[in-house]
mmCIF file of N, CA and C in Angstrom:
data_model
loop_
_atom_site.group_PDB
_atom_site.id
_atom_site.type_symbol
_atom_site.label_atom_id
_atom_site.label_comp_id
_atom_site.label_asym_id
_atom_site.label_seq_id
_atom_site.Cartn_x
_atom_site.Cartn_y
_atom_site.Cartn_z
ATOM 1 N N THR A 1 -4.152 1.512 -12.158
ATOM 2 C CA THR A 1 -3.800 0.587 -12.632
ATOM 3 C C THR A 1 -4.009 -0.085 -11.365
ATOM 4 N N GLU A 2 -4.460 -1.620 -11.072
ATOM 5 C CA GLU A 2 -4.906 -2.911 -10.675
ATOM 6 C C GLU A 2 -4.853 -2.548 -8.945
ATOM 7 N N ILE A 3 -3.194 -2.794 -8.719
ATOM 8 C CA ILE A 3 -2.206 -2.670 -7.476
ATOM 9 C C ILE A 3 -2.619 -0.983 -7.271
ATOM 10 N N ARG A 4 -2.695 -0.321 -7.603
ATOM 11 C CA ARG A 4 -3.053 1.232 -6.428
ATOM 12 C C ARG A 4 -5.080 1.344 -7.229
ATOM 13 N N GLN A 5 -5.251 0.373 -6.628
ATOM 14 C CA GLN A 5 -6.855 0.363 -6.248
ATOM 15 C C GLN A 5 -6.466 -0.691 -4.812
ATOM 16 N N ILE A 6 -5.841 -1.811 -5.101
ATOM 17 C CA ILE A 6 -5.655 -2.417 -3.746
ATOM 18 C C ILE A 6 -4.717 -1.872 -3.376
ATOM 19 N N ILE A 7 -4.188 -0.522 -3.315
ATOM 20 C CA ILE A 7 -3.945 -0.102 -2.088
ATOM 21 C C ILE A 7 -4.247 0.972 -1.542
ATOM 22 N N ALA A 8 -5.113 1.997 -2.342
ATOM 23 C CA ALA A 8 -6.681 2.723 -1.991
ATOM 24 C C ALA A 8 -7.272 1.692 -1.194
ATOM 25 N N ASP A 9 -7.594 0.396 -2.025
ATOM 26 C CA ASP A 9 -8.542 -0.480 -0.880
ATOM 27 C C ASP A 9 -7.923 -0.192 0.140
ATOM 28 N N THR A 10 -6.274 -0.504 0.552
ATOM 29 C CA THR A 10 -6.117 -1.463 1.601
ATOM 30 C C THR A 10 -6.752 -0.460 3.168
ATOM 31 N N ILE A 11 -5.752 1.020 2.720
ATOM 32 C CA ILE A 11 -5.025 1.881 3.361
ATOM 33 C C ILE A 11 -7.160 2.495 4.180
ATOM 34 N N ALA A 12 -7.760 2.441 3.057
ATOM 35 C CA ALA A 12 -9.177 2.759 3.536
ATOM 36 C C ALA A 12 -9.407 1.872 4.536
ATOM 37 N N ALA A 13 -9.851 0.387 4.197
ATOM 38 C CA ALA A 13 -9.796 -0.983 5.471
ATOM 39 C C ALA A 13 -8.680 -0.384 6.280
ATOM 40 N N THR A 14 -7.712 -0.481 6.250
ATOM 41 C CA THR A 14 -6.850 -0.027 7.511
ATOM 42 C C THR A 14 -6.777 1.091 8.762
ATOM 43 N N GLY A 15 -8.157 1.994 7.568
ATOM 44 C CA GLY A 15 -7.840 3.168 8.508
ATOM 45 C C GLY A 15 -6.858 4.376 8.070
ATOM 46 N N ALA A 16 -5.583 3.747 7.395
ATOM 47 C CA ALA A 16 -4.710 4.686 7.732
ATOM 48 C C ALA A 16 -4.288 6.297 7.591
ATOM 49 N N GLN A 17 -3.803 6.912 7.995
ATOM 50 C CA GLN A 17 -3.573 8.324 7.868
ATOM 51 C C GLN A 17 -1.972 8.866 7.620
ATOM 52 N N GLY A 18 -1.556 7.768 8.114
ATOM 53 C CA GLY A 18 0.215 8.111 7.394
ATOM 54 C C GLY A 18 0.703 7.900 7.530
ATOM 55 N N VAL A 19 1.989 7.789 6.991
ATOM 56 C CA VAL A 19 3.447 7.308 7.249
ATOM 57 C C VAL A 19 3.235 7.003 7.681
ATOM 58 N N ALA A 20 2.191 6.380 9.265
ATOM 59 C CA ALA A 20 3.253 5.977 10.681
ATOM 60 C C ALA A 20 2.506 4.329 10.271
ATOM 61 N N GLN A 21 1.803 4.809 9.596
ATOM 62 C CA GLN A 21 0.748 3.286 9.322
ATOM 63 C C GLN A 21 1.557 2.958 8.176
ATOM 64 N N MET A 22 2.359 3.104 7.116
ATOM 65 C CA MET A 22 2.409 2.527 5.751
ATOM 66 C C MET A 22 3.289 1.016 6.408
ATOM 67 N N GLY A 23 3.504 0.440 7.903
ATOM 68 C CA GLY A 23 4.239 -1.032 7.736
ATOM 69 C C GLY A 23 2.686 -1.438 7.810
ATOM 70 N N ALA A 24 2.036 -1.378 8.232
ATOM 71 C CA ALA A 24 1.233 -2.298 8.672
ATOM 72 C C ALA A 24 -0.158 -1.916 6.933
ATOM 73 N N VAL A 25 0.215 -1.497 6.039
ATOM 74 C CA VAL A 25 -0.433 -1.100 4.859
ATOM 75 C C VAL A 25 0.701 -2.149 4.065
ATOM 76 N N MET A 26 1.513 -1.818 3.953
ATOM 77 C CA MET A 26 2.641 -2.750 3.805
ATOM 78 C C MET A 26 2.331 -4.737 3.606
ATOM 79 N N ASN A 27 2.100 -4.587 5.267
ATOM 80 C CA ASN A 27 2.038 -6.138 4.750
ATOM 81 C C ASN A 27 0.780 -6.584 4.135
ATOM 82 N N ALA A 28 -0.621 -5.906 4.439
ATOM 83 C CA ALA A 28 -1.524 -6.065 3.206
ATOM 84 C C ALA A 28 -1.405 -6.288 2.529
ATOM 85 N N VAL A 29 -1.237 -5.435 1.838
ATOM 86 C CA VAL A 29 -0.635 -5.279 0.160
ATOM 87 C C VAL A 29 -0.016 -6.424 -0.328
ATOM 88 N N ARG A 30 1.505 -6.303 1.062
ATOM 89 C CA ARG A 30 2.712 -7.551 0.140
ATOM 90 C C ARG A 30 1.406 -8.791 -0.007
ATOM 91 N N ALA A 31 0.731 -9.162 1.142
ATOM 92 C CA ALA A 31 0.021 -10.385 1.064
ATOM 93 C C ALA A 31 -0.163 -10.035 -1.064
ATOM 94 N N LYS A 32 -1.076 -9.658 -1.143
ATOM 95 C CA LYS A 32 -2.174 -9.446 -2.218
ATOM 96 C C LYS A 32 -1.695 -9.425 -2.750
ATOM 97 N N VAL A 33 -0.382 -8.947 -3.723
ATOM 98 C CA VAL A 33 0.646 -8.265 -4.804
ATOM 99 C C VAL A 33 2.209 -9.198 -4.503
ATOM 100 N N THR A 34 2.119 -9.681 -3.676
ATOM 101 C CA THR A 34 3.535 -10.356 -4.205
ATOM 102 C C THR A 34 3.797 -11.036 -5.069
ATOM 103 N N GLY A 35 4.231 -11.109 -6.441
ATOM 104 C CA GLY A 35 4.785 -11.874 -7.067
ATOM 105 C C GLY A 35 3.767 -11.395 -8.619
ATOM 106 N N ARG A 36 3.156 -10.328 -7.977
ATOM 107 C CA ARG A 36 2.569 -9.320 -9.106
ATOM 108 C C ARG A 36 3.309 -8.175 -9.481
ATOM 109 N N ALA A 37 4.390 -8.038 -8.520
ATOM 110 C CA ALA A 37 3.780 -5.947 -8.771
ATOM 111 C C ALA A 37 5.513 -6.242 -7.751
ATOM 112 N N ASP A 38 6.282 -5.154 -8.383
ATOM 113 C CA ASP A 38 7.406 -4.806 -7.646
ATOM 114 C C ASP A 38 7.368 -4.453 -6.096
ATOM 115 N N LEU A 39 7.827 -4.952 -5.419
ATOM 116 C CA LEU A 39 7.322 -4.427 -4.438
ATOM 117 C C LEU A 39 7.945 -3.079 -4.000
ATOM 118 N N ALA A 40 9.710 -3.205 -4.436
ATOM 119 C CA ALA A 40 9.590 -1.533 -4.317
ATOM 120 C C ALA A 40 8.877 -1.014 -4.554
ATOM 121 N N ALA A 41 8.887 -0.712 -5.875
ATOM 122 C CA ALA A 41 7.434 0.605 -6.504
ATOM 123 C C ALA A 41 6.434 0.756 -5.872
ATOM 124 N N VAL A 42 5.945 -0.736 -5.267
ATOM 125 C CA VAL A 42 4.321 -0.255 -4.584
ATOM 126 C C VAL A 42 5.325 0.736 -3.091
ATOM 127 N N SER A 43 6.346 -0.059 -2.645
ATOM 128 C CA SER A 43 6.004 0.912 -1.389
ATOM 129 C C SER A 43 6.401 2.518 -1.770
ATOM 130 N N GLN A 44 6.911 2.944 -2.544
ATOM 131 C CA GLN A 44 6.480 4.320 -3.131
ATOM 132 C C GLN A 44 5.315 4.257 -3.419
ATOM 133 N N TRP A 45 4.261 4.333 -3.990
ATOM 134 C CA TRP A 45 3.355 3.944 -4.107
ATOM 135 C C TRP A 45 2.386 3.969 -3.224
ATOM 136 N N VAL A 46 2.943 3.652 -2.336
ATOM 137 C CA VAL A 46 2.156 3.292 -0.659
ATOM 138 C C VAL A 46 2.294 4.971 0.018
ATOM 139 N N LYS A 47 3.584 5.168 -0.457
ATOM 140 C CA LYS A 47 4.507 6.276 0.685
ATOM 141 C C LYS A 47 3.654 7.325 0.442
ATOM 142 N N ALA A 48 3.456 7.236 -1.538
ATOM 143 C CA ALA A 48 2.753 8.924 -1.858
ATOM 144 C C ALA A 48 1.537 8.879 -1.530
ATOM 145 N N ALA A 49 0.486 6.948 -1.714
ATOM 146 C CA ALA A 49 -0.759 7.389 -1.240
ATOM 147 C C ALA A 49 -1.281 8.036 0.413
ATOM 148 N N LEU A 50 0.163 7.579 0.881
ATOM 149 C CA LEU A 50 -0.065 7.732 2.459
ATOM 150 C C LEU A 50 0.031 9.451 3.013
ATOM 151 N N GLY A 51 0.662 10.061 1.237
ATOM 152 C CA GLY A 51 0.565 12.216 1.462
ATOM 153 C C GLY A 51 3.024 12.110 2.424
ATOM 154 N N ALA A 52 2.876 11.343 2.406
ATOM 155 C CA ALA A 52 4.597 11.957 1.820
ATOM 156 C C ALA A 52 5.215 12.232 1.008
#
């Protein structure tokens, strides 16, 4: 989905490599998807994408 692509792009842009950087990724993603997606679901997708 578009949201998952935003997550992937944000992870690549931030260089995040694990859950320790999840906060930085979520802050960037939140700015792009607020009002368009459930942030609880987005958080789960970010966590999964970071390998948690």
